[in-house]
Tab-separated table of C-alpha atoms in Angstrom:
chain	number	residue	atom	x	y	z
A	1294	MET	CA	96.582	122.390	96.973
A	1295	ARG	CA	96.413	121.033	100.506
A	1296	VAL	CA	99.325	118.586	100.377
A	1297	LEU	CA	99.074	118.002	104.133
A	1298	LYS	CA	95.656	116.479	103.405
A	1299	TYR	CA	97.311	113.752	101.328
A	1300	ALA	CA	100.104	113.163	103.817
A	1301	ILE	CA	97.491	112.514	106.504
A	1302	LEU	CA	95.407	110.311	104.212
A	1303	GLY	CA	98.544	108.340	103.331
A	1304	LEU	CA	99.418	107.817	106.985
A	1305	LEU	CA	95.897	106.672	107.770
A	1306	ASP	CA	95.905	104.356	104.774
A	1307	LYS	CA	98.675	102.474	106.580
A	1308	GLY	CA	96.596	102.225	109.762
A	1309	SER	CA	94.542	104.111	112.335
A	1310	LEU	CA	96.357	106.826	114.288
A	1311	SER	CA	95.727	109.507	116.864
A	1312	GLY	CA	96.695	113.110	116.133
A	1313	TYR	CA	99.654	112.684	118.468
A	1314	ASP	CA	100.797	109.592	116.526
A	1315	MET	CA	100.622	111.569	113.282
A	1316	THR	CA	102.709	114.371	114.772
A	1317	SER	CA	105.300	111.755	115.755
A	1318	HIS	CA	105.405	110.428	112.177
A	1319	PHE	CA	106.018	113.943	110.873
A	1320	LYS	CA	108.906	114.344	113.304
A	1321	ALA	CA	110.423	110.969	112.403
A	1322	GLU	CA	109.919	109.284	109.036
A	1323	LEU	CA	108.135	112.005	107.080
A	1324	GLY	CA	110.401	114.683	108.523
A	1325	GLN	CA	113.107	113.758	106.032
A	1326	PHE	CA	111.087	115.310	103.231
A	1327	TRP	CA	107.914	116.915	104.601
A	1328	SER	CA	107.123	118.826	107.745
A	1329	ALA	CA	103.910	119.662	109.538
A	1330	LYS	CA	103.368	121.128	112.964
A	1331	HIS	CA	100.875	120.068	115.571
A	1332	SER	CA	99.017	123.331	114.942
A	1333	GLN	CA	98.606	122.422	111.242
A	1334	ILE	CA	97.637	118.768	111.689
A	1335	TYR	CA	94.599	119.161	113.944
A	1336	PRO	CA	92.743	121.718	111.771
A	1337	GLU	CA	93.410	119.488	108.758
A	1338	LEU	CA	91.990	116.482	110.634
A	1339	LYS	CA	88.818	118.501	111.243
A	1340	LYS	CA	88.543	119.421	107.539
A	1341	LEU	CA	89.130	115.828	106.444
A	1342	THR	CA	86.463	114.617	108.866
A	1343	ASP	CA	84.008	117.254	107.607
A	1344	GLU	CA	84.747	116.215	104.000
A	1345	GLY	CA	84.095	112.561	104.814
A	1346	PHE	CA	87.631	111.410	103.971
A	1347	ILE	CA	88.391	110.267	107.515
A	1348	GLU	CA	86.441	109.327	110.605
A	1349	PHE	CA	87.378	108.940	114.228
A	1350	GLU	CA	86.549	106.895	117.250
A	1351	THR	CA	86.966	108.301	120.745
A	1352	VAL	CA	88.805	105.835	122.954
A	1353	ILE	CA	89.658	105.942	126.638
A	1354	GLN	CA	93.358	105.811	127.434
A	1355	GLY	CA	94.192	105.019	131.034
A	1356	SER	CA	91.339	105.677	133.443
A	1357	LYS	CA	89.942	108.975	132.078
A	1358	LEU	CA	91.923	110.368	129.172
A	1359	GLU	CA	89.970	110.410	125.919
A	1360	LYS	CA	91.700	110.487	122.575
A	1361	LYS	CA	90.498	110.398	119.005
A	1362	VAL	CA	91.800	107.619	116.789
A	1363	TYR	CA	91.370	108.438	113.115
A	1364	SER	CA	90.925	106.074	110.182
A	1365	ILE	CA	90.525	106.587	106.457
A	1366	THR	CA	87.148	106.095	104.782
A	1367	ALA	CA	86.474	104.575	101.353
A	1368	ALA	CA	86.081	108.125	99.990
A	1369	GLY	CA	89.447	109.014	101.560
A	1370	LYS	CA	91.081	106.010	99.903
A	1371	ARG	CA	89.715	107.113	96.508
A	1372	GLU	CA	90.900	110.688	97.088
A	1373	LEU	CA	94.379	109.469	98.073
A	1374	HIS	CA	94.579	107.151	95.068
A	1375	GLU	CA	93.617	109.948	92.659
A	1376	TRP	CA	96.339	112.167	94.104
A	1377	LEU	CA	98.954	109.382	94.123
A	1378	THR	CA	98.414	108.499	90.480
A	1379	ALA	CA	98.245	112.076	89.133
A	1380	TYR	CA	101.364	113.215	87.290
A	1381	GLN	CA	102.904	116.377	88.740
A	1382	PRO	CA	105.188	119.014	87.222
A	1383	VAL	CA	108.631	119.512	88.707
A	1384	PRO	CA	108.119	121.871	91.637
A	1385	ASN	CA	109.550	125.349	91.690
A	1386	THR	CA	112.713	125.873	93.672
A	1387	VAL	CA	112.779	124.581	97.218
A	1388	LYS	CA	113.652	127.303	99.705
A	1389	ASP	CA	117.097	126.831	101.225
A	1390	GLU	CA	118.213	129.655	103.491
A	1391	PHE	CA	121.816	128.476	103.500
A	1392	MET	CA	121.955	128.704	99.700
A	1393	LEU	CA	120.613	132.240	99.915
A	1394	LYS	CA	123.488	133.078	102.275
A	1395	ALA	CA	125.929	131.416	99.871
A	1396	TYR	CA	124.620	133.599	97.055
A	1397	PHE	CA	125.470	136.710	99.065
A	1398	ILE	CA	128.829	135.384	100.325
A	1399	SER	CA	130.751	138.421	99.045
A	1400	ALA	CA	129.192	140.485	101.866
A	1401	MET	CA	131.101	138.362	104.430
A	1402	GLU	CA	134.716	138.262	105.492
A	1403	PRO	CA	136.562	135.160	104.229
A	1404	GLY	CA	136.918	133.706	107.736
A	1405	GLU	CA	133.216	134.220	108.431
A	1406	ALA	CA	132.275	132.434	105.214
A	1407	GLU	CA	134.614	129.523	105.922
A	1408	GLY	CA	133.185	129.203	109.428
A	1409	LEU	CA	129.638	129.239	108.115
A	1410	PHE	CA	130.405	126.579	105.501
A	1411	ALA	CA	132.353	124.409	107.959
A	1412	ASP	CA	129.467	124.557	110.419
A	1413	GLN	CA	126.983	123.579	107.712
A	1414	LEU	CA	129.246	120.715	106.605
A	1415	ALA	CA	129.460	119.333	110.144
A	1416	LYS	CA	125.668	119.485	110.515
A	1417	ARG	CA	125.049	117.890	107.118
A	1418	LYS	CA	127.519	115.081	107.900
A	1419	GLN	CA	125.681	114.447	111.154
A	1420	LYS	CA	122.365	114.326	109.325
A	1421	ALA	CA	123.780	111.963	106.700
A	1422	ALA	CA	125.088	109.658	109.426
A	1423	PHE	CA	121.651	109.594	111.057
A	1424	LEU	CA	119.998	108.779	107.713
A	1425	LYS	CA	122.488	106.011	107.009
A	1426	GLU	CA	121.847	104.516	110.442
A	1427	ARG	CA	118.081	104.726	109.943
A	1428	LEU	CA	118.422	103.092	106.511
A	1429	GLU	CA	120.325	100.167	108.027
A	1430	GLU	CA	117.622	99.791	110.699
A	1431	LEU	CA	114.949	99.813	108.011
A	1432	LYS	CA	116.761	97.102	106.051
A	1433	GLN	CA	116.854	94.976	109.210
A	1434	GLU	CA	113.118	95.564	109.818
A	1435	ALA	CA	112.240	94.712	106.218
A	1436	GLY	CA	114.301	91.533	106.114
A	1437	PRO	CA	115.571	89.722	103.029
A	1438	GLU	CA	112.246	89.869	101.147
A	1439	PHE	CA	112.549	93.611	100.572
A	1440	SER	CA	110.611	94.499	97.413
A	1441	PHE	CA	107.997	96.823	95.976
A	1442	GLN	CA	105.359	94.821	97.833
A	1443	SER	CA	106.997	95.506	101.198
A	1444	PRO	CA	105.227	98.059	103.432
A	1445	HIS	CA	108.723	99.518	104.008
A	1446	PHE	CA	109.495	100.123	100.321
A	1447	GLY	CA	108.274	103.741	100.210
A	1448	HIS	CA	110.250	104.608	103.323
A	1449	TYR	CA	113.310	102.953	101.754
A	1450	LEU	CA	112.947	105.096	98.625
A	1451	VAL	CA	112.606	108.299	100.642
A	1452	LEU	CA	115.534	107.461	102.938
A	1453	THR	CA	117.870	106.623	100.059
A	1454	ARG	CA	116.966	109.908	98.346
A	1455	ALA	CA	117.458	111.890	101.551
A	1456	LEU	CA	120.851	110.236	102.044
A	1457	GLU	CA	121.883	111.083	98.475
A	1458	ARG	CA	120.736	114.673	99.012
A	1459	GLU	CA	122.803	115.071	102.184
A	1460	ASN	CA	125.867	113.366	100.712
A	1461	GLY	CA	125.631	115.617	97.647
A	1462	TYR	CA	125.308	118.698	99.853
A	1463	CYS	CA	128.396	117.578	101.832
A	1464	ASN	CA	130.413	117.110	98.648
A	1465	TRP	CA	129.423	120.557	97.425
A	1466	LEU	CA	130.309	122.137	100.791
A	1467	LYS	CA	133.750	120.453	100.751
A	1468	LYS	CA	134.453	121.778	97.253
A	1469	ALA	CA	133.302	125.256	98.238
A	1470	LEU	CA	135.589	125.224	101.287
A	1471	GLU	CA	138.518	124.146	99.104
A	1472	LEU	CA	137.832	127.058	96.744
A	1473	MET	CA	137.693	129.494	99.677
A	1474	LYS	CA	141.011	128.250	101.074
A	1475	ARG	CA	142.696	128.746	97.708
A	1476	GLY	CA	141.689	132.390	97.934
């Protein structure tokens, strides 16, 4: 399944965007749970255009620079809706390289393992702090009428889940470090 297809359709359902704008969304908001590189987005835009799910308009930016601004078609909206409302099985395991290292921890010296876990904890705390800050900004943007009807609601759901994930990872790392220190 081409999940990137649906991510792009979802972005365009919110409003017209250039390829560059989409790349920015993947680095910012969507980056908390889905990633796509510039080199993946543009071929997918071509496929979606060929399939009739999106269309584009070439606009002039500045005095000469042309850029394509994409928008979703009625067929694209139907395709997105079908995907959104389809029930999905729980996905197989998500790849986590750090967990793979943790599994093979006995091949490390105790000090090396502690250093690795402490480093990961510091990075996860930093990520959690960023997510918490972004969540507070989103609450300010959404205002007091924050509900399911809000255009920010989906982002709120994703941010709260990402924050829970990082906080849970931090708690696990702390416990693991305590176990290592006990010997």
